[in-house]
Each structure stands twice: as structure tokens, then as C-alpha cells.
Short mmCIF file of C-alpha atoms and ligand atoms in Angstrom, two decimals:
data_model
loop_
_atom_site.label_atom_id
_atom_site.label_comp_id
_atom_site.label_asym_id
_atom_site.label_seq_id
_atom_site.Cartn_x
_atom_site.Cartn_y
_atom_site.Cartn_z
CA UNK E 17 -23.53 -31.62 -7.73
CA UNK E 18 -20.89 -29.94 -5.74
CA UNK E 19 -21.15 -26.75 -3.19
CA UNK E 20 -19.10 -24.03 -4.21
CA UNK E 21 -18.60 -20.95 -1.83
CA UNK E 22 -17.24 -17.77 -4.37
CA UNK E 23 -16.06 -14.74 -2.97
CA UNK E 24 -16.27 -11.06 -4.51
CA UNK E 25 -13.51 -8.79 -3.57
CA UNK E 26 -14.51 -4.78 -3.39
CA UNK E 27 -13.32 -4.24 -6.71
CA UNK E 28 -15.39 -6.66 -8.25
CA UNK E 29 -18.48 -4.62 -7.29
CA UNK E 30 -17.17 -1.54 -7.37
CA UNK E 31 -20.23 -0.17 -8.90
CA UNK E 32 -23.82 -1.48 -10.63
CA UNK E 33 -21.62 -2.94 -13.71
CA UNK E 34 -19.69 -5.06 -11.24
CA UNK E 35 -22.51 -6.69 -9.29
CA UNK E 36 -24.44 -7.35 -12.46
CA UNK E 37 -20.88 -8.69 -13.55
CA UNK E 38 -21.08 -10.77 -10.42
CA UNK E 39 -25.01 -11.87 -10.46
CA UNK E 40 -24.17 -13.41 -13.68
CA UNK E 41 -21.38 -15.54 -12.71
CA UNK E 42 -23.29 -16.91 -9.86
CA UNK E 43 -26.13 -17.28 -11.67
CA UNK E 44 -23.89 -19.43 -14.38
CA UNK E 45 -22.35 -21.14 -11.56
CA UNK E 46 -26.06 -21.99 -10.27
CA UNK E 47 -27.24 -23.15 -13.46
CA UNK E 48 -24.62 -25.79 -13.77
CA UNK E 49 -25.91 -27.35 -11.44
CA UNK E 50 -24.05 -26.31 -8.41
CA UNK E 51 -25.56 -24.92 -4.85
CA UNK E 52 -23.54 -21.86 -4.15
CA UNK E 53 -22.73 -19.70 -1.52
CA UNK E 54 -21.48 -16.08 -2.10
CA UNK E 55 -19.49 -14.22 0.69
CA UNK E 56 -19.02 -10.39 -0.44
CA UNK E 57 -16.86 -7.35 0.63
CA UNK E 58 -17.75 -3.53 0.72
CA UNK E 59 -18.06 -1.99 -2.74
CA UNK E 60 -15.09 -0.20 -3.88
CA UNK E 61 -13.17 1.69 -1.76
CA UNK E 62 -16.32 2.10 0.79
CA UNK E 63 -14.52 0.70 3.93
CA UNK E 64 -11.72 3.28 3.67
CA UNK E 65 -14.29 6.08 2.91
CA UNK E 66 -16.49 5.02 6.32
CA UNK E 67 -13.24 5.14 8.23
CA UNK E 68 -12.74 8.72 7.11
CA UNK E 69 -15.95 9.72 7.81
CA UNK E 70 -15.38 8.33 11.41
CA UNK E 71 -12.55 10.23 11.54
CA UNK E 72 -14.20 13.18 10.72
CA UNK E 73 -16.72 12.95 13.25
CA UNK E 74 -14.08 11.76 16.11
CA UNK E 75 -10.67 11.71 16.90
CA UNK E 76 -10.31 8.63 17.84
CA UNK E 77 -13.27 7.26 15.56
CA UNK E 78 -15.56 6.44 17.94
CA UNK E 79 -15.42 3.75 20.41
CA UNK E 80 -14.47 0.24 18.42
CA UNK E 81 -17.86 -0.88 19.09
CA UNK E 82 -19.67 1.68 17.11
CA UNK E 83 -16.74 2.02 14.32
CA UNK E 84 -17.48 -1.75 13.49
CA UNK E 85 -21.04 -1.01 13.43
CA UNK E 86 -20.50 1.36 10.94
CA UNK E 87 -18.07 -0.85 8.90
CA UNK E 88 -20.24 -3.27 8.55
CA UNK E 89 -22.78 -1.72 6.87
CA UNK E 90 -20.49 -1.26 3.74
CA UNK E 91 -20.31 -5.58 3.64
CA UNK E 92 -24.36 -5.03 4.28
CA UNK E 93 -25.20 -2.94 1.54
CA UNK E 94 -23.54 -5.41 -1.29
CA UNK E 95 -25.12 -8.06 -0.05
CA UNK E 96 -28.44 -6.32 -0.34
CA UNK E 97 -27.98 -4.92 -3.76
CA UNK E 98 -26.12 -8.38 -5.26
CA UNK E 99 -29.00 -10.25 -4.14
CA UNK E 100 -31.71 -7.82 -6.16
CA UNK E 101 -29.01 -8.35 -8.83
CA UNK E 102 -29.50 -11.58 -8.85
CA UNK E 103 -32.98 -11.21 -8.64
CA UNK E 104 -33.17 -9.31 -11.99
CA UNK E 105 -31.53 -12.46 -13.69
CA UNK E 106 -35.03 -14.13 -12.79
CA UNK E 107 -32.79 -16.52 -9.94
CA UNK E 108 -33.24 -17.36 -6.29
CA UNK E 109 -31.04 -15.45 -3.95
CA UNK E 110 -31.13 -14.70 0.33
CA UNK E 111 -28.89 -12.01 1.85
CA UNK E 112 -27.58 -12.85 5.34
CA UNK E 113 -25.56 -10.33 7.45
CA UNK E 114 -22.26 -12.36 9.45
CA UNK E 115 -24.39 -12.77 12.16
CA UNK E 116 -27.37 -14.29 10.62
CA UNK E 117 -25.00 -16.66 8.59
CA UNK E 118 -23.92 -18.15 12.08
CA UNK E 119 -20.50 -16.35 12.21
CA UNK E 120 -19.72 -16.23 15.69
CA UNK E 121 -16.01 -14.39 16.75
CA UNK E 122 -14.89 -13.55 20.29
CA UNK E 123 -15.28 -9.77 21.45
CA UNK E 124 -12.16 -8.10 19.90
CA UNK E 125 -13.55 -5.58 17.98
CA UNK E 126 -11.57 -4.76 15.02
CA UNK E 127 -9.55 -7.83 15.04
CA UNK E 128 -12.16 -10.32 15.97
CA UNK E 129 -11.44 -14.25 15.50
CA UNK E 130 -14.03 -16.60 14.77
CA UNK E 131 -14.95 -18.97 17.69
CA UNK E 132 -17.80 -21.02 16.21
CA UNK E 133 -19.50 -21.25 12.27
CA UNK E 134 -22.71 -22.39 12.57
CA UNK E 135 -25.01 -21.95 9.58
CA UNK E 136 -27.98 -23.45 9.79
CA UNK E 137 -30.08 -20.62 8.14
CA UNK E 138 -27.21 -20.69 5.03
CA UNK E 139 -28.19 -24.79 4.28
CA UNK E 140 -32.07 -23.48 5.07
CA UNK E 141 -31.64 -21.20 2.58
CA UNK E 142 -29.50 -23.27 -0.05
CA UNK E 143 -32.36 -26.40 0.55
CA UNK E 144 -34.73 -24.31 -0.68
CA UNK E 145 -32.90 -23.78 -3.74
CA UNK E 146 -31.85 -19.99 -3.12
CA UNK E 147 -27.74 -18.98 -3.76
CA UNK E 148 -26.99 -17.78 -0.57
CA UNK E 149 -25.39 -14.81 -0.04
CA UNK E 150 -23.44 -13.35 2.99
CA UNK E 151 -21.97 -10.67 4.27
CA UNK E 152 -17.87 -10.77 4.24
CA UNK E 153 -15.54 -9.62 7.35
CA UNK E 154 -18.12 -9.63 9.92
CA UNK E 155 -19.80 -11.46 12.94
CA UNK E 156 -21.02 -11.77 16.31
CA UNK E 157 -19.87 -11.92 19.64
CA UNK E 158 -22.27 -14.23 22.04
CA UNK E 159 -21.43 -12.26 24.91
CA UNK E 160 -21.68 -9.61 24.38
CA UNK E 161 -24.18 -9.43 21.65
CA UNK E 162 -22.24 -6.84 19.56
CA UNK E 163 -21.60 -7.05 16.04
CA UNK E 164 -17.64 -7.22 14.89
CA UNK E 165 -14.85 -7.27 11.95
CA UNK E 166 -12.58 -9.21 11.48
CA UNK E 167 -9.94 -6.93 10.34
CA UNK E 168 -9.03 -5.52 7.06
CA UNK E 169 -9.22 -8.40 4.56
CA UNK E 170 -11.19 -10.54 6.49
CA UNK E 171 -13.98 -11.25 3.93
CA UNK E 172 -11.26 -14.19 2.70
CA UNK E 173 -11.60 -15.74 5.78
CA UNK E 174 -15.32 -15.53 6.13
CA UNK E 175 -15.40 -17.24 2.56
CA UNK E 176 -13.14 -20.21 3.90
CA UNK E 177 -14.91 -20.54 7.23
CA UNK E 178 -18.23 -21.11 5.46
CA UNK E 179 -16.72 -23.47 3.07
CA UNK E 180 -15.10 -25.58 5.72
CA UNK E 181 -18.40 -25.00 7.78
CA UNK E 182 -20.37 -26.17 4.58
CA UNK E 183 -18.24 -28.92 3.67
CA UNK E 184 -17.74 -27.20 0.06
CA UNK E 185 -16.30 -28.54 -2.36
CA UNK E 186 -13.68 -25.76 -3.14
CA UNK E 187 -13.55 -21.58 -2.34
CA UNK E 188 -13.22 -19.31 -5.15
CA UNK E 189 -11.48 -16.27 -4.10
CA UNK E 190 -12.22 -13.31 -7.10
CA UNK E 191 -10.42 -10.38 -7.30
CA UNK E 192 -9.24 -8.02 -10.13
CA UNK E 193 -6.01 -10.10 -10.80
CA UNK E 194 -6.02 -13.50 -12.35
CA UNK E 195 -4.63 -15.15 -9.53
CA UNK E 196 -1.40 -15.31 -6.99
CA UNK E 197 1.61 -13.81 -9.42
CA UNK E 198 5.54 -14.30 -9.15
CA UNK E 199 5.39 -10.88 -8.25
CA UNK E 200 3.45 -7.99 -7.43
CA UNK E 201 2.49 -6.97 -11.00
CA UNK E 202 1.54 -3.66 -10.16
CA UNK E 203 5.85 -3.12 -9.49
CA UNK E 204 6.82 -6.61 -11.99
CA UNK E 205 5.06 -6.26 -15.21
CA UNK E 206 6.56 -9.49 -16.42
CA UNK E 207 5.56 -11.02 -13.37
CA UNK E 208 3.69 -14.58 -14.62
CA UNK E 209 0.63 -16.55 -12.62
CA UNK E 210 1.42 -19.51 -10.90
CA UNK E 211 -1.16 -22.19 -12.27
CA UNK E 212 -0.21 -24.32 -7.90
CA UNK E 213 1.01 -23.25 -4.82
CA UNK E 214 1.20 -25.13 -1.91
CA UNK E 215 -0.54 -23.42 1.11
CA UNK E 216 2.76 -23.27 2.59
CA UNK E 217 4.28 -21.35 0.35
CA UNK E 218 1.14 -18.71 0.61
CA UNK E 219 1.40 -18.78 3.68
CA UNK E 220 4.63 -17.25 3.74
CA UNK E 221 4.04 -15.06 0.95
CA UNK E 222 0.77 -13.62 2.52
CA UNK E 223 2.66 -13.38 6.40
CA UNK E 224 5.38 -11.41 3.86
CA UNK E 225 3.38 -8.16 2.19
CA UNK E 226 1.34 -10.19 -0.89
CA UNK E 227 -1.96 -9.03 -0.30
CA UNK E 228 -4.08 -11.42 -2.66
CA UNK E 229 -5.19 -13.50 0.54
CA UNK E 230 -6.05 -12.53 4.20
CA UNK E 231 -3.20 -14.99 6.25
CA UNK E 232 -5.82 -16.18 8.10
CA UNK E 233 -7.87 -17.53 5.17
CA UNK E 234 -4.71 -19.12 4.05
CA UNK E 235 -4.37 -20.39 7.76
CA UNK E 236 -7.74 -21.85 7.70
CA UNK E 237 -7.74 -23.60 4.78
CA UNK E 238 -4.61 -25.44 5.33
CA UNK E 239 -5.99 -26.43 8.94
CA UNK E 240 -9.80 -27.60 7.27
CA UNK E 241 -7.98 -29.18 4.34
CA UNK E 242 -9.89 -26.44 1.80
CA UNK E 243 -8.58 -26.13 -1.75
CA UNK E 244 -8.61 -22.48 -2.76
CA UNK E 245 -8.80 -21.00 -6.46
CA UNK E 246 -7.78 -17.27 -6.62
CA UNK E 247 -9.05 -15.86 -9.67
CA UNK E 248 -10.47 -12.85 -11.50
CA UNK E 249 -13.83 -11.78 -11.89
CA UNK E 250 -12.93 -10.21 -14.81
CA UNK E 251 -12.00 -13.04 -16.77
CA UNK E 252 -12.95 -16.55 -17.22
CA UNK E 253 -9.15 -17.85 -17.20
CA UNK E 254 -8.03 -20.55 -14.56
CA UNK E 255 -6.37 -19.22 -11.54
CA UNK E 256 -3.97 -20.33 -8.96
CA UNK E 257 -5.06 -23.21 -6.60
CA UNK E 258 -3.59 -22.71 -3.24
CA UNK E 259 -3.18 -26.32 -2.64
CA UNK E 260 -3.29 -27.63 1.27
CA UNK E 261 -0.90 -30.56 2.23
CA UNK E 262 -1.75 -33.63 1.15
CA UNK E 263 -3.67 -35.83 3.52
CA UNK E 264 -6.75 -36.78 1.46
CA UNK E 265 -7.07 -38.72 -1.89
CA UNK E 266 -8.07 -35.23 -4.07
CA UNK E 267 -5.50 -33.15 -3.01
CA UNK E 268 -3.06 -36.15 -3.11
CA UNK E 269 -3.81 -36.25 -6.65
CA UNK E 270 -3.19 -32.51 -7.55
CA UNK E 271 -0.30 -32.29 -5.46
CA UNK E 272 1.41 -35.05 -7.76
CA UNK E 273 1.36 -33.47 -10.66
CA UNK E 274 3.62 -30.87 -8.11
CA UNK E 275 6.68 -32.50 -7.72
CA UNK E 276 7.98 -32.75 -11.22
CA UNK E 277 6.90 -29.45 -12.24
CA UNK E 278 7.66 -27.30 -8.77
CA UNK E 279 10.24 -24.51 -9.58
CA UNK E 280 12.37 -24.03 -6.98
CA UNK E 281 11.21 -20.18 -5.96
CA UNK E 282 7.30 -19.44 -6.38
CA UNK E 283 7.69 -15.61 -5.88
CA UNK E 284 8.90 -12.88 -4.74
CA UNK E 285 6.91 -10.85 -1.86
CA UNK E 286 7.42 -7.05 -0.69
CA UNK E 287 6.01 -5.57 2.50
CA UNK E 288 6.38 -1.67 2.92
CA UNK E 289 3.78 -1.56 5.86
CA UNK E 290 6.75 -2.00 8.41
CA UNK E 291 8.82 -0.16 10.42
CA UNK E 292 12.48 -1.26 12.57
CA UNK E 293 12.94 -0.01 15.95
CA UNK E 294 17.09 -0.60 17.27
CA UNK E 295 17.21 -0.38 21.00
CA UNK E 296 20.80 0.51 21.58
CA UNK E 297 23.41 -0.58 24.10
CA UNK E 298 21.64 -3.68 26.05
CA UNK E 299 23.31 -4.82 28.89
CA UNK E 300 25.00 -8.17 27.18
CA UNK E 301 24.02 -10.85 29.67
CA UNK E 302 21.06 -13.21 30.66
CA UNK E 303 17.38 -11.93 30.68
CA UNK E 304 17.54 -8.60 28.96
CA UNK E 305 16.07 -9.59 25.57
CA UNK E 306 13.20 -11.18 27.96
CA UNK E 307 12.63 -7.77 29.72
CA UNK E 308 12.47 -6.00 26.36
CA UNK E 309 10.45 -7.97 24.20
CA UNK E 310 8.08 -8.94 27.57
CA UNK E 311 7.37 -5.29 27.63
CA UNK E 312 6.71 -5.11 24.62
CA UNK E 313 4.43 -8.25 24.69
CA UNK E 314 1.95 -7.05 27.19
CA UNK E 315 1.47 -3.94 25.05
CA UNK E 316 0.32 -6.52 22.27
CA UNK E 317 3.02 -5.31 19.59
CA UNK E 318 3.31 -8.09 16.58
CA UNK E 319 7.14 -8.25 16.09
CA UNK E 320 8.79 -9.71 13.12
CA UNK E 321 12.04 -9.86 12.37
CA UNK E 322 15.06 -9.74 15.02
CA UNK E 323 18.15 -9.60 14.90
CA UNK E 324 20.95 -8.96 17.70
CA UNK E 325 23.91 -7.69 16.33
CA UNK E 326 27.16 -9.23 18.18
CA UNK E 327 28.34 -7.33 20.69
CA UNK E 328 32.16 -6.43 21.37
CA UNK E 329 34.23 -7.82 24.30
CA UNK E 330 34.96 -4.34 25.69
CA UNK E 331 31.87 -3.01 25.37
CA UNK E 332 29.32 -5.21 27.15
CA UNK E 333 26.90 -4.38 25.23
CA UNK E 334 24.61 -5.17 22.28
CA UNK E 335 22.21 -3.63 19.90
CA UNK E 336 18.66 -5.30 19.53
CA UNK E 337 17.20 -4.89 15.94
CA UNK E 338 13.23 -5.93 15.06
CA UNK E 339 10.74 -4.50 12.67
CA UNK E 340 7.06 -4.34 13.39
CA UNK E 341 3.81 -2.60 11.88
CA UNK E 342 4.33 1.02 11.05
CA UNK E 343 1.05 1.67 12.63
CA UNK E 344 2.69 0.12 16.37
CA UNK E 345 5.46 2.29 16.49
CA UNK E 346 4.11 4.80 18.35
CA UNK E 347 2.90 1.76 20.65
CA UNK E 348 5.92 0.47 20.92
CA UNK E 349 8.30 3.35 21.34
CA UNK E 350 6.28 4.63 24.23
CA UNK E 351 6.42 0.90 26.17
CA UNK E 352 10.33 1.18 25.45
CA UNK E 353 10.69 4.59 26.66
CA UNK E 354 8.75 3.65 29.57
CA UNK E 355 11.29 0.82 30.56
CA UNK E 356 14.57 2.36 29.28
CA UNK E 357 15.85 3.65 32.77
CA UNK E 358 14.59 0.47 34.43
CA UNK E 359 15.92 -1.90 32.24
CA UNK E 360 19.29 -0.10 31.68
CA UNK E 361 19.66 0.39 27.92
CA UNK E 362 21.44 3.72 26.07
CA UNK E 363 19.35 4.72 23.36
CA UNK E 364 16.19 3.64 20.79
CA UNK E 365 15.93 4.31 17.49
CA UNK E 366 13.22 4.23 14.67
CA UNK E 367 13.32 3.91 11.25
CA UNK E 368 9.94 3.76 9.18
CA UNK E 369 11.28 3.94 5.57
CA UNK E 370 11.98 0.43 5.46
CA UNK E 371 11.26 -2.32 3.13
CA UNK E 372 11.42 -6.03 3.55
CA UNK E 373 11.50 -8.18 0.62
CA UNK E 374 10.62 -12.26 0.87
CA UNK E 375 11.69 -14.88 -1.93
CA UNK E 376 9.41 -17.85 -1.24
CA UNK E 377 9.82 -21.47 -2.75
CA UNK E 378 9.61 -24.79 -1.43
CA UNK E 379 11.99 -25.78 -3.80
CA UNK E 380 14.65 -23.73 -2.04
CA UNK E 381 15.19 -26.20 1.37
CA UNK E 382 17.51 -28.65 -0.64
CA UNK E 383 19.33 -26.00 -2.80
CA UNK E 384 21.92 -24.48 -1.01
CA UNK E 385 22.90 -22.03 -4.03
CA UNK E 386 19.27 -20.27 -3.80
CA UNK E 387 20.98 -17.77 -0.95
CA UNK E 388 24.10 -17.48 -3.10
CA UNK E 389 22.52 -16.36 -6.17
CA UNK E 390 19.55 -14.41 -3.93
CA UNK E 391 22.77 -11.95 -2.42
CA UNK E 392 24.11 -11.45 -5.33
CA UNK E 393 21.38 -9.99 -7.37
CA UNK E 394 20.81 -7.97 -4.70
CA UNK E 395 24.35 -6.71 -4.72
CA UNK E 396 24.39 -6.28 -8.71
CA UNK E 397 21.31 -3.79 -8.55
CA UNK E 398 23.48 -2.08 -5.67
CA UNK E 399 20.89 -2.52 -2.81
CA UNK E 400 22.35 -2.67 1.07
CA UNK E 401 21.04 -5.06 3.61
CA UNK E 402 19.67 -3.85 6.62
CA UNK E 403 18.61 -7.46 8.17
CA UNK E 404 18.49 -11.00 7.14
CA UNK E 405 15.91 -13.71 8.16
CA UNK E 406 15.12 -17.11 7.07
CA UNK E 407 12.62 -20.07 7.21
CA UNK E 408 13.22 -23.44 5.14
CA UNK E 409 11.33 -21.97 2.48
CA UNK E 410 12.42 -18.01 2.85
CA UNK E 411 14.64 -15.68 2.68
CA UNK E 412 13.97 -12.07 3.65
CA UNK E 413 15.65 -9.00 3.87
CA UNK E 414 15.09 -5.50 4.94
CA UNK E 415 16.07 -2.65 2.76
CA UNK E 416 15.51 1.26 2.20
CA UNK E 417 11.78 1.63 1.09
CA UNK E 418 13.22 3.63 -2.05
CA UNK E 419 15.29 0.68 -2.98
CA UNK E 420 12.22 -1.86 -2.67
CA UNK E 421 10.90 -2.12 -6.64
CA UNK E 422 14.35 -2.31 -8.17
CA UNK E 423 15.43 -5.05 -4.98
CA UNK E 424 12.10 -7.24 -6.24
CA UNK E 425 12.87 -6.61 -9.78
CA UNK E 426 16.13 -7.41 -9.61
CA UNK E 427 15.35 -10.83 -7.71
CA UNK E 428 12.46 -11.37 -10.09
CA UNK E 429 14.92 -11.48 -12.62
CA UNK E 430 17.82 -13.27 -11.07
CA UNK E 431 15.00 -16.15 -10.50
CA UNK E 432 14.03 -16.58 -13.83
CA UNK E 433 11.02 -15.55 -12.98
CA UNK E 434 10.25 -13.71 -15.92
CA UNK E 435 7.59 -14.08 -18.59
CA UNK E 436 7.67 -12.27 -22.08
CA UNK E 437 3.46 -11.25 -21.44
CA UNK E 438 2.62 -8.76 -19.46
CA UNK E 439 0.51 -8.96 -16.66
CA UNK E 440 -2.90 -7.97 -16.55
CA UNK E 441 -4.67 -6.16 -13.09
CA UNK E 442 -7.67 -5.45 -13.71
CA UNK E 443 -9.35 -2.83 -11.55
CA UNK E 444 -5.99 -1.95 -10.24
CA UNK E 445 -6.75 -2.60 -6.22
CA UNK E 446 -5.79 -6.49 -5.96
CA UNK E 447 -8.91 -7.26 -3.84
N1 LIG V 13 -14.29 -4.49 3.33
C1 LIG V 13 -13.28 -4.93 4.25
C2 LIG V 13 -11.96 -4.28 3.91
O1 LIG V 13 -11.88 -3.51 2.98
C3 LIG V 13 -13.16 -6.43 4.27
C4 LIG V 13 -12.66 -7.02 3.00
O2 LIG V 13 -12.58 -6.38 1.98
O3 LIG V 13 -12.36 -8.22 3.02
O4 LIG V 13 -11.00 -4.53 4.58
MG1 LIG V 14 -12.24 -4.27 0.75
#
């Protein structure tokens, strides 16, 4: 018998169709003989739609305590309503809210990270023969008391933290695609699943714009040694297994039927979320990049990319390039403006139609002609370069947002990595 945790993206319960959809693959799952844990996300589009309606009530949506109150009643009511699903199929099923499932998380609201996964009242509940089902993206703070999120997303990592909690057997991930693609699909329609991936590789692809998994899930698995398998609820075709490094015997196993087959680029990623702010004419000598990007660190701004562009011997000075969420510019600007006089620099600018576009493979460390042939596809479907950056398994650059498809066609292409079928998305959201 193994212990299986599944989880449900918001557009596989979009409506009453999708969680009887849902009840009856659990209820399958169940019947095979397996215990199994659920972890579900709002339905639909119902965590965007409570954030306008905070908006609507408040400018700045309340205080973060009450807006994750009110967020996580969306996680609440599908775990309610799949349960009495379930119910109907004449099976054994227990909602539990974050809190109740033992998910504890320090006091961030909004962005809260899980300190502690105790569920006793899950095995309770699974001993006494019940699939147990639990509310995604949520927990609670022992300090405080207060109920949080854990950011946009986070029902992935709730579903990993209870299977590594659990000791599970594997994590299903469902969503409305039928697994972790080349490609977005949605922009590469001959964009083709990828039966492995190493967790490395999704790791970089998530940190890079694909949105099939939270990063942290991805994180978290690789650190508890999880195997993943992102799939559709739509469909009952294999998926992708997001495969961890191999330290024990199982994944050991898997991971050598890797080698032989591993392509040397797994995908292409796109990110149009960011923004790149150029602080111009830094004084060229010792401790100004500290100054800026210390600033910019106690105002908590997540920087990605940077690049300092050479400066020349006349001038003294230099240009500092980075990119950063869209949604911290205005953070960010405001720090910089603060420290402009103080710190001595001429001039910042900001630039928020950018896009950045990652080709990921692990193949790529000991194959020097990957960058090569990367530029020049690039250059053939006439798209400029704004910045380059690189890990042993990357390369990214950032572009002009308008540019973006036709750069991750173009490198889809260039790759090889197109199929002759097209792709199929399901519900059209990707979660
Ligand atoms: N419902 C939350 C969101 O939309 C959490 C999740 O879907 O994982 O971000
Ligand atoms: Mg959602």
C-alpha cells in the first residue's frame, strides 16, 4: 500500500463538474488500495476575485492580517465542498483547514514560510480509513495565533510539505496541462512534455517565469528527497516526474534510465513579470555597488539579474544594470532616489517592458556550442539583447517584452525542440 498526497490546482475545480471530476480520481486512487491525502487550491479564479473585492473595500486591502483571512476562505470552501463530493461517491473523506492539518509558518503574512509540519490529526484521520483532505496555501503562526498564506502558488508547497511530513510515497501535482512542457504551450504550440526532469533543472525553470510549480515546492522536494509527478486532471496520461538527485536506491534507479536519454536543453522558460532599473554614472571605485544594492536590501527588494557595464577610463564612472519584480519598482525606485545625492550617482532609469527568456538543460555544462547556437537564433529572428546571465545549466537573456514569443519560438526551434502534435492545455490557466 503506498501514501499518495495529490494536489488539485484551481482549475481543476473550477466549478461542480471539476470537483466531481476530482472526487472520482481520489476515490479511484483510494480504491486501489492507496491512503491518500488531497491538498486543494481556491476554485477557479476565486483568489484573484477576493483580492478585488478587498480592493474595493480598501485601498490598501486591508491590513495583511485580515486580507489573508479572507484568502483563505477561497482554499476553505473547496475543501468543504470536495469532501461532500466525495461523500456522494459513498467514500470516507475529512476536511482540514492549514491550521488543523498542523501547518505551522512564521508570521509573514502574505509570504509566510513554513516553520514546522506536524500532522497528527491528517494520520488520525487517514487511520481511520478517511482520504484526507486539506486546505492548500495556508497555515498558522504560533505566535501570534493568526492564520497566513503562503503566497500565490503556495498550495504546491503545502502538497510537498505534507508528503515529506507523511513520508508519502510520491506528490501528484494536477493541473490543466499534462505536465512540465519544452515550452510554454500557451506561446509554443509544438511545444512537447518532458516524460523526466531533474529537480535541478525545475528549479531553474520555475526561479525563470514557468509557472507549473511554486519554486518552493520544487525547493522542498529536492531538500526531503520527494519525487514529484505533474500531471493533468483532465487526462489519465503520464506526466513529468520532477526527479530529486539521486541519493536513495528509487530515485537512483529512475535517474539511470536519465543519462542515456537526457537531451542536452529541457526547455525554454519566459518571465514577463520583471522590470530593469539602470542606475547611471556610479562612482567607479570600491564600495559603491555595496551602498546601492545594501539600500536596496533593507527595503527587501528580490534582485535578479546584474550586470555592470564597463566603465571608460575618462569617465570614472559606470552604469549598474538589474531587473527585479515589476510589482518592486516603485519600492525600489523610491530607496534609490532616497540615496542618490548621498551616494553620488547621476541618474536612474526604469524600464518595465522587459522580457527575460531562460534555456535550461543539464546537458548544456559540457557543450560549449549550446551558447553559440543559443545567440544565433536569437540574432536570425532579429531580437536585441538587453542583458546576459548564466548558471552551469542556463542561459538567460533580457529582451523587449514585444519581442518575447518570437525570442522563445525561435529558441524552441533552434533546439530541436519541436514536436509535430500539438499541445493540449486544458482549462487554459496552467494551475
Ligand atoms: N489559491 C492560491 C492562489 O491562487 C494558492 C494556489 O493556487 O496555490 O495563488
Ligand atoms: Mg490558484
Amino acid at each position: 500500500m503506498s501514501l499518495i498526497v495529490q494536489k488539485f490546482g484551481g482549475s481543476s475545480v473550477s466549478d461542480a463538474e471539476g470537483v466531481k471530476r476530482v472526487a472520482r480520481r481520489i476515490v479511484e486512487t483510494k480504491a486501489r488500495g492507496n491512503d491518500v491525502v488531497v491538498v486543494v487550491s481556491a476554485m477557479g479564479d476565486t483568489t484573484d476575485d477576493l483580492l478585488d473585492l478587498a480592493h474595493e473595500v480598501s485601498s490598501d486591502r486591508g491590513s495583511s492580517r485580515e486580507l489573508d483571512m479572507l484568502l483563505t476562505a477561497g482554499e476553505r470552501i473547496s475543501m468543504a465542498v470536495l469532501a461532500m463530493a466525495v461523500h456522494e461517491l459513498g467514500a470516507p473523506a475529512q476536511s482540514f483547514t492549514g491550521s488543523q492539518a498542523g501547518m505551522i509558518t512564521d508570521g509573514i503574512h502574505g509570504a509566510a514560510r513554513l516553520v514546522e509540519v506536524q500532522p497528527h490529526r491528517i494520520r488520525e484521520s487517514l487511520a481511520a480509513g478517511n482520504i484526507a483532505i486539506v486546505a492548500g496555501f495556508q497555515g498558522m503562526n504560533r505566535q501570534t495565533r493568526d492564520i497566513t498564506t503562503m503566497g500565490r502558488g503556495g498550495s504546491d508547497t503545502t502538497a510537498v510539505a505534507m508528503a515529506a511530513a507523511l513520508n508519502a510515497d510520491y506528490c501528484e501535482i494536477y493541473s490543466d496541462v499534462d505536465g512540465v512542457f519544452t515550452a510554454d504551450p500557451r506561446i509554443v504550440s509544438s511545444a512537447h512534455k518532458l516524460n523526466e526532469v531533474s529537480s535541478e533543472e525545475m528549479l531553474e525553470m520555475a526561479a525563470n517565469g514557468a509557472k507549473i510549480l511554486h519554486l518552493r515546492c520544487v525547493e522542498y522536494a529536492r531538500r526531503f528527497n520527494l519525487k514529484l509527478h505533474v500531471r493533468s486532471s483532465f487526462s489519465d496520461l503520464e506526466g513529468t516526474w520532477v526527479i530529486p538527485s539521486a541519493t536513495d536506491a528509487d530515485s537512483a534507479e529512475l535517474m539511470k534510465e536519465i543519462p542515456l536519454e537526457q537531451p542536452l536543453i529541457s526547455g525554454v522558460a519566459h518571465d514577463r513579470s520583471q522590470a530593469k532599473i539602470t542606475v547611471v554614472g556610479v562612482p567607479d571605485v570600491p564600495g559603491y555597488a555595496a551602498k546601492i544594492f545594501g539600500s536596496l536590501n533593507d527595503a527587501h527588494v528580490n534582485l535578479d539579474m546584474i550586470v555592470q557595464n564597463v566603465s571608460t577610463k575618462s569617465a570614472e564612472r559606470t552604469h549598474i544594470s538589474f531587473t527585479l519584480p515589476q510589482d518592486q519598482g516603485g519600492t525600489a525606485l523610491a530607496v534609490l532616489r532616497r540615496v542618490q545625492q548621498e551616494i553620488g550617482f547621476e541618474d536612474i532609469e526604469y524600464d518595465d517592458s522587459i522580457g527575460k527568456l531562460s534555456l535550461v538543460g543539464a546537458g548544456m555544462k559540457s557543450n560549449p556550442g549550446v551558447s553559440f547556437q543559443f545567440f544565433e537564433a536569437l540574432s536570425e529572428a532579429g531580437v536585441n539583447i538587453d542583458m546576459i546571465s548564466t548558471s552551469e545549466i542556463r542561459i538567460s537573456v533580457v529582451t523587449r517584452a514585444d519581442l518575447l514569443d518570437a525570442a522563445v519560438r525561435a529558441v524552441h526551434t533552434a533546439f530541436g525542440l519541436d514536436s509535430d502534435d500539438e499541445a493540449t492545455v486544458y482549462g487554459g490557466t496552467g494551475r
